[in-house]
CSV table of C-alpha atoms in Angstrom, one decimal:
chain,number,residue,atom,x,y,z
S,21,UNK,CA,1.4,12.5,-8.1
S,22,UNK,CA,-1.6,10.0,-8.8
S,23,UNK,CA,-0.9,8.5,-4.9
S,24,UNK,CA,-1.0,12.0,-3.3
S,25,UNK,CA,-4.3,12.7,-5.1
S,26,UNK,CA,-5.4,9.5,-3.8
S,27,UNK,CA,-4.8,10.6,-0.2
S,28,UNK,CA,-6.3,13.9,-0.6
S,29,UNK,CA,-9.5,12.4,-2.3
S,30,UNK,CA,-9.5,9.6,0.8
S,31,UNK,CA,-8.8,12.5,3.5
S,32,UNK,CA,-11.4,15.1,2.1
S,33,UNK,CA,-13.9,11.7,1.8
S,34,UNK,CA,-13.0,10.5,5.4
S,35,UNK,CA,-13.5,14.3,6.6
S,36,UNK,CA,-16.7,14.4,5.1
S,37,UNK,CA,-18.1,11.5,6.9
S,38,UNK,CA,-16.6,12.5,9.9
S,39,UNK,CA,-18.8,15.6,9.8
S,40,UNK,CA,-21.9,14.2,9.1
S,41,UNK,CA,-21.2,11.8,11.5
S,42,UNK,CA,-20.8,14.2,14.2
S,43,UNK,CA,-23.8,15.8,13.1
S,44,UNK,CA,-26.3,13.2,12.8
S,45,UNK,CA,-25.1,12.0,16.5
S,46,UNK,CA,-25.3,15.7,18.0
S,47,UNK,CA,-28.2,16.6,15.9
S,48,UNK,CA,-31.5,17.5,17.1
S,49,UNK,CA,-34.3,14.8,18.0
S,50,UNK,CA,-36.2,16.3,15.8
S,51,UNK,CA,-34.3,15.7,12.8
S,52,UNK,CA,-35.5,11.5,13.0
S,53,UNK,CA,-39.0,12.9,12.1
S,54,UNK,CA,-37.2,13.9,8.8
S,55,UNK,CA,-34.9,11.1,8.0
S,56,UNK,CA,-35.9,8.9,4.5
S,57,UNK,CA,-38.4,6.4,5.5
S,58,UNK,CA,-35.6,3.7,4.9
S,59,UNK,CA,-34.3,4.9,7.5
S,60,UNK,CA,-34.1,2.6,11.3
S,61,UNK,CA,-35.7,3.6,13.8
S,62,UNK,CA,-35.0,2.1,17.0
S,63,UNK,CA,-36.8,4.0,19.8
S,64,UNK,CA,-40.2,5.8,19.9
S,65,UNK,CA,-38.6,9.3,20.0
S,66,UNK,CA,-36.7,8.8,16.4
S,67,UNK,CA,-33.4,7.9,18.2
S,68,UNK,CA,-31.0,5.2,17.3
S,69,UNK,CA,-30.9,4.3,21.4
S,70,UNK,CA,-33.5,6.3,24.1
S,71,UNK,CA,-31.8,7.3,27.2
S,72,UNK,CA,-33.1,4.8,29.3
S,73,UNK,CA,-31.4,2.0,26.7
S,74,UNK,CA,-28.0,4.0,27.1
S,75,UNK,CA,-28.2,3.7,30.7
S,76,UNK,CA,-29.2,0.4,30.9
S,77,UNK,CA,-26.1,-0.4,28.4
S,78,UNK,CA,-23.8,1.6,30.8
S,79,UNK,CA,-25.2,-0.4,34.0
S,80,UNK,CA,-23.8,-3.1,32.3
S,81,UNK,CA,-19.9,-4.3,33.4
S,82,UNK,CA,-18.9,-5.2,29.9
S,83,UNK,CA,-20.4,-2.0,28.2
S,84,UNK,CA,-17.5,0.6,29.5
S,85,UNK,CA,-14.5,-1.6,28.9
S,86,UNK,CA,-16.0,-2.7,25.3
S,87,UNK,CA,-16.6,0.4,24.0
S,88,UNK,CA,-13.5,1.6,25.1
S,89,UNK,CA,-11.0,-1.4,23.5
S,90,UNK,CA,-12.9,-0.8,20.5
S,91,UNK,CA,-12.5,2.5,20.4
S,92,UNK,CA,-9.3,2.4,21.0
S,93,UNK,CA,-8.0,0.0,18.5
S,94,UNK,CA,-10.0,1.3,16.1
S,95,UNK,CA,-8.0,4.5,16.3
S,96,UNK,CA,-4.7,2.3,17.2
S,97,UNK,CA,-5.4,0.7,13.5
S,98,UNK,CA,-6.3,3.9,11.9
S,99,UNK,CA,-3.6,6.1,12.7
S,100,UNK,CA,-1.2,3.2,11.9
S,101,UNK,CA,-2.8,2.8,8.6
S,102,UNK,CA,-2.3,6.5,8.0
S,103,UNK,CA,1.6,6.9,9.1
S,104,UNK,CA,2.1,3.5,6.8
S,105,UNK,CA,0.3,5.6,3.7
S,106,UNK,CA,3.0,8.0,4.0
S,107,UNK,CA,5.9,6.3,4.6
S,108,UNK,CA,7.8,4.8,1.6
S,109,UNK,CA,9.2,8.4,0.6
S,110,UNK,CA,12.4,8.3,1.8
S,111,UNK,CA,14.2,4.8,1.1
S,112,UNK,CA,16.6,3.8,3.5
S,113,UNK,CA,20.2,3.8,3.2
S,114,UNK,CA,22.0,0.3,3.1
S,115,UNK,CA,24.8,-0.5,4.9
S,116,UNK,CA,27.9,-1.9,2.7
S,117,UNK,CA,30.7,-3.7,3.7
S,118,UNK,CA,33.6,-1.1,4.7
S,119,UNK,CA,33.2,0.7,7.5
S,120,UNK,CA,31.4,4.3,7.6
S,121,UNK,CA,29.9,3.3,3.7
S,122,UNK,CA,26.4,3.6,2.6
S,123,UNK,CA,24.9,3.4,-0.5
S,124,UNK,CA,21.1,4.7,-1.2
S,125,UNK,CA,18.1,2.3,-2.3
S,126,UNK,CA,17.3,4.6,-4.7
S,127,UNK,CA,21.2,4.3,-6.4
S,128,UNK,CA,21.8,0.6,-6.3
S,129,UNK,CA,17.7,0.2,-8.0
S,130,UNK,CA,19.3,2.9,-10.7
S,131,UNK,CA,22.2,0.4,-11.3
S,132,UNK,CA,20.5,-2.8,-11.3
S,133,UNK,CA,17.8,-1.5,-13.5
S,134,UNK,CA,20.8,0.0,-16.0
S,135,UNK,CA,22.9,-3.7,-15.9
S,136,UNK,CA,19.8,-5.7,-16.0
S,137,UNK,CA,18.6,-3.8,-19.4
S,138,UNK,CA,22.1,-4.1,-20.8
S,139,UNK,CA,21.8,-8.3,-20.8
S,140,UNK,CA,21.4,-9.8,-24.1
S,141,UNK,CA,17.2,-10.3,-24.9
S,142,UNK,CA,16.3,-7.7,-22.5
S,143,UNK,CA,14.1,-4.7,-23.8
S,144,UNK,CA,13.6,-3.1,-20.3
S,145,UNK,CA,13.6,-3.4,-17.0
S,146,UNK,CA,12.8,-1.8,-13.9
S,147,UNK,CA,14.0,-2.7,-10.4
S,148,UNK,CA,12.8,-2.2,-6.9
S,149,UNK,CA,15.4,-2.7,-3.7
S,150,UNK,CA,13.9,-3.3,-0.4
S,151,UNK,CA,16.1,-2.9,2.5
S,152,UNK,CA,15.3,-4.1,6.3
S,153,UNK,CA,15.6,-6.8,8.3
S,154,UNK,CA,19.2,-8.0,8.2
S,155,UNK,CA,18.5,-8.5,4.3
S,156,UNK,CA,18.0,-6.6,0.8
S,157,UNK,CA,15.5,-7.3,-1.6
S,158,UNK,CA,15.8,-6.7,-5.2
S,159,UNK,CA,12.5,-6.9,-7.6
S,160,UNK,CA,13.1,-6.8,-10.9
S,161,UNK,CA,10.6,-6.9,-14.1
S,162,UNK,CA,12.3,-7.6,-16.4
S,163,UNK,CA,10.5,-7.4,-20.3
S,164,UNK,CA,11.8,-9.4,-22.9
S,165,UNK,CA,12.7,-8.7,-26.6
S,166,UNK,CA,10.5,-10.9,-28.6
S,167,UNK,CA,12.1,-14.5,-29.9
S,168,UNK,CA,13.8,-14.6,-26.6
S,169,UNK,CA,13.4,-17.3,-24.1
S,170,UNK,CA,13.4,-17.0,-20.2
S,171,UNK,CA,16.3,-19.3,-20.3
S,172,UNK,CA,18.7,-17.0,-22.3
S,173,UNK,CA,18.4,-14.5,-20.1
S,174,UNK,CA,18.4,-15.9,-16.5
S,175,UNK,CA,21.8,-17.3,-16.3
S,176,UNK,CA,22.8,-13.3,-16.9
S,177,UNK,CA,20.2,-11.9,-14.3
S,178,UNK,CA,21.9,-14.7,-11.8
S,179,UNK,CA,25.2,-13.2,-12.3
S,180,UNK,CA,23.6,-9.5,-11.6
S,181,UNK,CA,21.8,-10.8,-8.5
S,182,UNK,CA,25.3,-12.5,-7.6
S,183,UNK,CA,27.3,-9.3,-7.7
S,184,UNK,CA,24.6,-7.2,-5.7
S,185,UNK,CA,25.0,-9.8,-3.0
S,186,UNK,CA,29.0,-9.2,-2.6
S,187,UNK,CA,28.6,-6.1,-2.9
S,188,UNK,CA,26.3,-6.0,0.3
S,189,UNK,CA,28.3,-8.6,1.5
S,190,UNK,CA,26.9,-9.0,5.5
S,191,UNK,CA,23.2,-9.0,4.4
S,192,UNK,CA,22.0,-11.2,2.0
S,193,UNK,CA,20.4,-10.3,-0.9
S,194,UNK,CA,17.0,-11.9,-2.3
S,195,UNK,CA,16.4,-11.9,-6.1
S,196,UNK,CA,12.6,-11.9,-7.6
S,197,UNK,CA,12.4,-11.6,-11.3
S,198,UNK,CA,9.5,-11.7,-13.2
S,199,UNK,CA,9.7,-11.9,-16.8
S,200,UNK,CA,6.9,-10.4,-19.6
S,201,UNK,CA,7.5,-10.8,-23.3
S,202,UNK,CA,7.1,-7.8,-25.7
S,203,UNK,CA,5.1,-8.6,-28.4
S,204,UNK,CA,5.8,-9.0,-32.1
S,205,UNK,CA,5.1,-5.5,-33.4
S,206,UNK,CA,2.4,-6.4,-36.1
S,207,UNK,CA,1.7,-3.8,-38.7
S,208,UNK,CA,-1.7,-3.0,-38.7
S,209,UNK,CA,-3.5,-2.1,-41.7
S,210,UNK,CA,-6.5,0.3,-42.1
């Protein structure tokens, strides 16, 4: 919920510049003789460039082209930027060994998570699987009881990682664990 308020804020933001943009640049010349006196002025008639500057720019062989790459990967960068904001909705599924079988991300990060938090030390964990590329990734934060040291618990997450990688036997899979320790619960007293 907190990431699609996030895009709404950005898009009604990026909307709002957009407008005043598109204002200021169509706007009338007149409106320079009320701009903030902080504000540049470039040209004797209150305008960023005069006419006779933008011609002079577009007699020039570079201008044209210029103006155009940027533009364009500007918008090339921006739209990608966009499609990658809302992408990551839908996990893919992962192929498994027999033929015609799939298993969703969202299923094998369910039973990692629920093995991982079974092992001996560990309070709770939460696991991320990332598909693609031939190989699967599995991220899982792991957060330890307290009194209980990485090395109890790693030779049990290597067996976990060890199983998820048979049982995606073509693509191998990557293990990153990162471990945080739960601390002594100290009664306070007031």
């Amino acid at each position: 919920m907190r990431t699609a308020l996030t895009r709404c804020v950005l898009a009604a933001i990026g909307l709002a510049l957009l407008a005043t943009g598109t204002w200021l640049a169509t706007a009338d010349p007149a409106l320079g003789a009320r701009m903030p006196a902080w504000w540049p002025e470039l040209s004797g008639d209150g305008t960023f460039l005069s006419p006779a500057r933008v011609l002079d720019l577009r007699s020039q062989g570079w201008w044209t082209p210029t103006v155009l790459a940027a533009s364009l990967a500007a918008t090339a960068l921006g739209a990608l930027w966009c499609a990658r904001q809302f992408h990551g909705g839908g996990r893919p599924l992962i192929a498994l060994p027999a033929p015609g079988s799939t298993v969703r991300a969202r299923a094998l990060e369910e039973a990692v998570a629920r093995d991982a938090a079974a092992l001996d030390g560990v309070a709770r964990c939460r696991a991320r699987v990332l598909a693609g590329r031939g190989r699967i990734t599995v991220r899982l934060h792991l957060w330890l009881q307290p009194d209980t040291t990485p090395d109890a618990v790693l030779p049990g997450v290597t067996r976990l990682l060890g199983r998820a990688e048979s049982a995606a036997a073509p693509c191998p899979v990557h293990g990153r664990v990162r471990l945080s320790a739960r601390p002594h619960q100290v009664p306070h007293v007031r």
